[in-house]
Amino acid sequence: MSIRLVTGGVRSGKSRFAEQLCASLQDEVIYLATSRVLDAEMEERVAKHRAERPANWKLIEEPIQLAEAIHEASPSALLLVECISAWVANLLFAEKLDEEMTNEMRNHFLKKVAQKAEELLQSLEGREAVLVTSEAGLGGVAMHPVSRLFQDALGEVNQRLAQEAEEVWLVISGVPWRVKG
């Protein structure tokens, strides 16, 4: 398994860098999109990303069942997973948690996300992959309990993925910095 993790803040240039990295590594690329298109602005962003990608890249859209989608993808292709942070957000929204959640509900979700991250890593065994995520630790602590839960879950997932990754890249203002590998 060869995982490259690309992280950075929102609009940092991490997606562009990840796409350039993939294009330099292999011709057969599967772009596994986890975002849900819920409004016109997001639709425009997705269309822009599609137009910028090479035409021969295959697209798979899967907001929740990431490991299952990877199992079904061509094993010879390089996987570009865009992005882990949207996937964690989708898992959180599926739980329908609100500010009234109990500590038990919070802990249950954190365990569930940790298990999903392990399933993701298992699905990547023997594969080449570039994973894009947002860096949860670059902003302040969220004021809303559900937002804090998202930060906690994403931070834990990112740390686990970085632990297994051969390379970790941090993109700041369009400048990629190799921090591991």
mmCIF file of C-alpha atoms in Angstrom:
data_model
loop_
_atom_site.group_PDB
_atom_site.id
_atom_site.type_symbol
_atom_site.label_atom_id
_atom_site.label_comp_id
_atom_site.label_asym_id
_atom_site.label_seq_id
_atom_site.Cartn_x
_atom_site.Cartn_y
_atom_site.Cartn_z
ATOM 1 C CA MET A 1 0.000 0.000 0.000
ATOM 2 C CA SER A 2 1.298 3.424 -0.902
ATOM 3 C CA ILE A 3 -0.697 6.307 0.532
ATOM 4 C CA ARG A 4 0.096 9.950 -0.012
ATOM 5 C CA LEU A 5 -1.902 12.297 2.217
ATOM 6 C CA VAL A 6 -2.392 15.898 1.096
ATOM 7 C CA THR A 7 -3.719 18.252 3.749
ATOM 8 C CA GLY A 8 -4.187 21.974 4.141
ATOM 9 C CA GLY A 9 -6.695 24.661 4.919
ATOM 10 C CA VAL A 10 -9.825 25.377 2.910
ATOM 11 C CA ARG A 11 -8.967 26.844 -0.527
ATOM 12 C CA SER A 12 -5.250 26.289 0.115
ATOM 13 C CA GLY A 13 -4.528 24.698 -3.275
ATOM 14 C CA LYS A 14 -4.410 21.159 -1.907
ATOM 15 C CA SER A 15 -6.797 19.764 -4.543
ATOM 16 C CA ARG A 16 -4.816 21.266 -7.416
ATOM 17 C CA PHE A 17 -1.582 19.912 -5.950
ATOM 18 C CA ALA A 18 -3.112 16.441 -5.429
ATOM 19 C CA GLU A 19 -4.320 16.368 -9.037
ATOM 20 C CA GLN A 20 -0.866 17.405 -10.301
ATOM 21 C CA LEU A 21 0.724 14.753 -8.100
ATOM 22 C CA CYS A 22 -1.591 12.063 -9.487
ATOM 23 C CA ALA A 23 -0.959 13.139 -13.081
ATOM 24 C CA SER A 24 2.793 12.833 -12.471
ATOM 25 C CA LEU A 25 2.478 9.349 -10.978
ATOM 26 C CA GLN A 26 0.189 7.420 -13.306
ATOM 27 C CA ASP A 27 -2.084 7.684 -16.360
ATOM 28 C CA GLU A 28 -4.899 5.517 -14.983
ATOM 29 C CA VAL A 29 -6.518 7.547 -12.217
ATOM 30 C CA ILE A 30 -9.852 7.072 -10.506
ATOM 31 C CA TYR A 31 -11.185 10.239 -8.900
ATOM 32 C CA LEU A 32 -13.307 9.195 -5.936
ATOM 33 C CA ALA A 33 -15.452 12.189 -4.973
ATOM 34 C CA THR A 34 -17.065 12.268 -1.540
ATOM 35 C CA SER A 35 -18.755 15.689 -1.656
ATOM 36 C CA ARG A 36 -22.488 16.047 -1.966
ATOM 37 C CA VAL A 37 -23.718 18.709 -4.357
ATOM 38 C CA LEU A 38 -26.432 20.487 -2.388
ATOM 39 C CA ASP A 39 -26.506 23.976 -3.926
ATOM 40 C CA ALA A 40 -25.631 25.966 -7.052
ATOM 41 C CA GLU A 41 -22.322 27.250 -5.688
ATOM 42 C CA MET A 42 -21.141 23.710 -4.932
ATOM 43 C CA GLU A 43 -22.350 22.578 -8.356
ATOM 44 C CA GLU A 44 -20.193 25.304 -9.918
ATOM 45 C CA ARG A 45 -17.127 24.228 -7.897
ATOM 46 C CA VAL A 46 -17.587 20.601 -8.943
ATOM 47 C CA ALA A 47 -17.972 21.581 -12.610
ATOM 48 C CA LYS A 48 -14.774 23.644 -12.418
ATOM 49 C CA HIS A 49 -12.841 20.733 -10.883
ATOM 50 C CA ARG A 50 -14.147 18.354 -13.575
ATOM 51 C CA ALA A 51 -13.080 20.717 -16.357
ATOM 52 C CA GLU A 52 -9.555 20.956 -14.910
ATOM 53 C CA ARG A 53 -9.031 17.178 -14.622
ATOM 54 C CA PRO A 54 -7.700 15.027 -17.474
ATOM 55 C CA ALA A 55 -10.558 13.618 -19.557
ATOM 56 C CA ASN A 56 -9.349 10.021 -19.202
ATOM 57 C CA TRP A 57 -9.720 9.986 -15.409
ATOM 58 C CA LYS A 58 -12.645 7.889 -14.256
ATOM 59 C CA LEU A 59 -15.053 9.415 -11.727
ATOM 60 C CA ILE A 60 -16.758 7.582 -8.867
ATOM 61 C CA GLU A 61 -19.052 9.563 -6.579
ATOM 62 C CA GLU A 62 -19.595 8.056 -3.127
ATOM 63 C CA PRO A 63 -20.296 10.233 -0.090
ATOM 64 C CA ILE A 64 -20.459 7.539 2.630
ATOM 65 C CA GLN A 65 -19.400 4.005 1.584
ATOM 66 C CA LEU A 66 -15.808 4.868 0.732
ATOM 67 C CA ALA A 67 -14.211 1.483 1.468
ATOM 68 C CA GLU A 68 -16.849 -0.303 -0.589
ATOM 69 C CA ALA A 69 -16.298 2.019 -3.559
ATOM 70 C CA ILE A 70 -12.546 1.396 -3.380
ATOM 71 C CA HIS A 71 -13.074 -2.381 -3.360
ATOM 72 C CA GLU A 72 -15.074 -2.034 -6.597
ATOM 73 C CA ALA A 73 -12.509 0.204 -8.333
ATOM 74 C CA SER A 74 -9.875 -1.095 -10.736
ATOM 75 C CA PRO A 75 -6.966 -2.389 -8.636
ATOM 76 C CA SER A 76 -4.374 -1.115 -11.126
ATOM 77 C CA ALA A 77 -5.585 2.493 -11.001
ATOM 78 C CA LEU A 78 -4.211 5.227 -8.800
ATOM 79 C CA LEU A 79 -6.988 6.428 -6.496
ATOM 80 C CA LEU A 80 -7.494 10.107 -5.775
ATOM 81 C CA VAL A 81 -9.899 10.440 -2.849
ATOM 82 C CA GLU A 82 -11.302 13.976 -2.651
ATOM 83 C CA CYS A 83 -11.877 14.501 0.158
ATOM 84 C CA ILE A 84 -11.641 12.868 3.559
ATOM 85 C CA SER A 85 -13.058 15.911 5.361
ATOM 86 C CA ALA A 86 -16.257 15.830 3.272
ATOM 87 C CA TRP A 87 -16.529 12.090 3.950
ATOM 88 C CA VAL A 88 -16.258 12.633 7.730
ATOM 89 C CA ALA A 89 -18.842 15.443 7.480
ATOM 90 C CA ASN A 90 -21.181 13.122 5.555
ATOM 91 C CA LEU A 91 -20.811 10.454 8.241
ATOM 92 C CA LEU A 92 -21.619 13.066 10.885
ATOM 93 C CA PHE A 93 -24.673 14.409 9.034
ATOM 94 C CA ALA A 94 -25.971 10.847 8.607
ATOM 95 C CA GLU A 95 -26.063 10.532 12.407
ATOM 96 C CA LYS A 96 -28.380 13.568 12.681
ATOM 97 C CA LEU A 97 -26.697 14.744 15.870
ATOM 98 C CA ASP A 98 -27.430 18.160 17.344
ATOM 99 C CA GLU A 99 -26.365 20.247 20.341
ATOM 100 C CA GLU A 100 -28.513 18.011 22.586
ATOM 101 C CA MET A 101 -26.289 14.977 21.954
ATOM 102 C CA THR A 102 -25.080 13.099 25.002
ATOM 103 C CA ASN A 103 -21.465 12.143 25.690
ATOM 104 C CA GLU A 104 -22.479 8.570 24.921
ATOM 105 C CA MET A 105 -23.733 9.606 21.465
ATOM 106 C CA ARG A 106 -20.573 11.645 20.879
ATOM 107 C CA ASN A 107 -18.289 8.769 21.877
ATOM 108 C CA HIS A 108 -20.301 6.323 19.768
ATOM 109 C CA PHE A 109 -19.792 8.532 16.715
ATOM 110 C CA LEU A 110 -16.049 8.887 17.351
ATOM 111 C CA LYS A 111 -15.724 5.087 17.613
ATOM 112 C CA LYS A 112 -17.766 4.635 14.433
ATOM 113 C CA VAL A 113 -15.573 7.060 12.487
ATOM 114 C CA ALA A 114 -12.411 5.384 13.801
ATOM 115 C CA GLN A 115 -13.766 2.034 12.588
ATOM 116 C CA LYS A 116 -14.628 3.532 9.180
ATOM 117 C CA ALA A 117 -11.066 4.896 8.941
ATOM 118 C CA GLU A 118 -9.684 1.410 9.635
ATOM 119 C CA GLU A 119 -11.988 -0.023 6.951
ATOM 120 C CA LEU A 120 -10.719 2.642 4.561
ATOM 121 C CA LEU A 121 -7.103 1.709 5.293
ATOM 122 C CA GLN A 122 -7.886 -1.989 4.802
ATOM 123 C CA SER A 123 -9.519 -1.240 1.442
ATOM 124 C CA LEU A 124 -6.333 0.560 0.356
ATOM 125 C CA GLU A 125 -4.047 -2.420 1.030
ATOM 126 C CA GLY A 126 -2.017 -3.144 -2.089
ATOM 127 C CA ARG A 127 -3.227 0.066 -3.767
ATOM 128 C CA GLU A 128 -1.725 3.386 -4.753
ATOM 129 C CA ALA A 129 -3.739 6.314 -3.399
ATOM 130 C CA VAL A 130 -3.622 10.052 -2.896
ATOM 131 C CA LEU A 131 -5.980 11.190 -0.138
ATOM 132 C CA VAL A 132 -6.987 14.843 0.202
ATOM 133 C CA THR A 133 -8.196 16.237 3.512
ATOM 134 C CA SER A 134 -8.624 19.512 5.319
ATOM 135 C CA GLU A 135 -6.407 20.220 8.278
ATOM 136 C CA ALA A 136 -8.706 20.368 11.297
ATOM 137 C CA GLY A 137 -6.071 21.896 13.548
ATOM 138 C CA LEU A 138 -5.460 25.172 11.720
ATOM 139 C CA GLY A 139 -8.477 27.047 13.052
ATOM 140 C CA GLY A 140 -9.778 27.818 16.496
ATOM 141 C CA VAL A 141 -11.882 25.476 18.578
ATOM 142 C CA ALA A 142 -15.455 25.513 17.274
ATOM 143 C CA MET A 143 -18.152 27.034 19.477
ATOM 144 C CA HIS A 144 -20.932 24.594 18.507
ATOM 145 C CA PRO A 145 -20.816 21.041 19.953
ATOM 146 C CA VAL A 146 -21.460 19.347 16.591
ATOM 147 C CA SER A 147 -18.723 21.433 14.963
ATOM 148 C CA ARG A 148 -16.325 20.451 17.756
ATOM 149 C CA LEU A 149 -17.260 16.814 17.220
ATOM 150 C CA PHE A 150 -16.452 17.209 13.519
ATOM 151 C CA GLN A 151 -13.063 18.760 14.356
ATOM 152 C CA ASP A 152 -12.298 15.959 16.810
ATOM 153 C CA ALA A 153 -13.340 13.204 14.400
ATOM 154 C CA LEU A 154 -11.503 14.682 11.422
ATOM 155 C CA GLY A 155 -8.391 15.319 13.497
ATOM 156 C CA GLU A 156 -8.302 11.692 14.652
ATOM 157 C CA VAL A 157 -8.913 10.340 11.131
ATOM 158 C CA ASN A 158 -6.222 12.600 9.667
ATOM 159 C CA GLN A 159 -3.711 11.470 12.293
ATOM 160 C CA ARG A 160 -4.467 7.814 11.602
ATOM 161 C CA LEU A 161 -4.142 8.256 7.835
ATOM 162 C CA ALA A 162 -0.904 10.237 8.245
ATOM 163 C CA GLN A 163 0.467 7.463 10.441
ATOM 164 C CA GLU A 164 0.018 4.947 7.597
ATOM 165 C CA ALA A 165 0.947 7.281 4.733
ATOM 166 C CA GLU A 166 4.344 7.045 3.060
ATOM 167 C CA GLU A 167 4.174 10.748 2.275
ATOM 168 C CA VAL A 168 2.284 13.616 3.903
ATOM 169 C CA TRP A 169 2.037 16.993 2.192
ATOM 170 C CA LEU A 170 0.816 20.242 3.741
ATOM 171 C CA VAL A 171 -0.318 22.860 1.223
ATOM 172 C CA ILE A 172 -0.286 26.485 2.352
ATOM 173 C CA SER A 173 -1.363 29.259 -0.048
ATOM 174 C CA GLY A 174 -0.704 26.970 -3.011
ATOM 175 C CA VAL A 175 2.757 25.938 -1.810
ATOM 176 C CA PRO A 176 3.170 22.214 -1.042
ATOM 177 C CA TRP A 177 5.449 21.241 1.831
ATOM 178 C CA ARG A 178 6.475 17.624 2.300
ATOM 179 C CA VAL A 179 6.213 16.897 6.018
ATOM 180 C CA LYS A 180 6.713 13.122 5.869
ATOM 181 C CA GLY A 181 8.436 10.762 3.457
#
